[in-house]
């Protein structure tokens, strides 16, 4: 995984409409990940839905599907996000998925230093902390990943 990230990570630098792609992975031999399996979890943040569609219809994504099969893609509405610099300087990502309990609005549960997203189809909330070292405590719902690379896309709108 790490070799593949190192050789392919920069291919999405400058991709139109991509805010960033974090190449997340965990290894079963790494005590910090608290997992018993190797996992690769690419995490994309797009400027627009059209930019995401452009990527999913690209030759590069078609080649990935031909080589590895069709991936499961989760789509979250990003409600808040840390600065691109904070993401770029991080080495660890801690993901937490939570079921939203009614009555609950996304504005009630956002945190400014965390990327927060809302899955409207499952009424789930996603928080991702981008950190420079693993936290001292984790909940059972936390997934810890190493960050192998952060690709920076090309922002298309002039107000960003």
Short mmCIF file of N, CA, C and O in Angstrom, two decimals, residues 12 33 35-36 48 71 122 144:
data_model
loop_
_atom_site.label_atom_id
_atom_site.label_comp_id
_atom_site.label_asym_id
_atom_site.label_seq_id
_atom_site.Cartn_x
_atom_site.Cartn_y
_atom_site.Cartn_z
N UNK A 12 -2.90 12.97 -8.69
CA UNK A 12 -4.09 13.81 -8.62
C UNK A 12 -3.79 15.25 -8.24
O UNK A 12 -4.70 16.07 -8.14
N UNK A 33 -2.88 1.69 14.87
CA UNK A 33 -4.13 1.64 14.09
C UNK A 33 -5.22 0.86 14.79
O UNK A 33 -6.39 1.01 14.47
N UNK A 35 -6.18 -2.08 14.49
CA UNK A 35 -6.93 -2.91 13.55
C UNK A 35 -6.20 -4.22 13.31
O UNK A 35 -4.99 -4.31 13.45
N UNK A 36 -6.94 -5.21 12.89
CA UNK A 36 -6.36 -6.52 12.62
C UNK A 36 -6.26 -6.82 11.14
O UNK A 36 -6.10 -7.96 10.75
N UNK A 48 -17.20 20.54 -6.09
CA UNK A 48 -18.57 20.44 -6.57
C UNK A 48 -18.90 18.99 -6.92
O UNK A 48 -17.99 18.17 -7.12
N UNK A 71 -14.96 -0.01 -6.57
CA UNK A 71 -14.91 0.21 -5.13
C UNK A 71 -16.26 0.64 -4.56
O UNK A 71 -17.11 1.16 -5.28
N UNK A 122 -28.28 7.66 5.27
CA UNK A 122 -28.27 6.78 6.44
C UNK A 122 -28.41 7.53 7.76
O UNK A 122 -28.34 6.94 8.81
N UNK A 144 -8.39 4.56 13.01
CA UNK A 144 -7.16 5.33 12.93
C UNK A 144 -6.41 4.93 11.67
O UNK A 144 -6.21 3.74 11.40
#
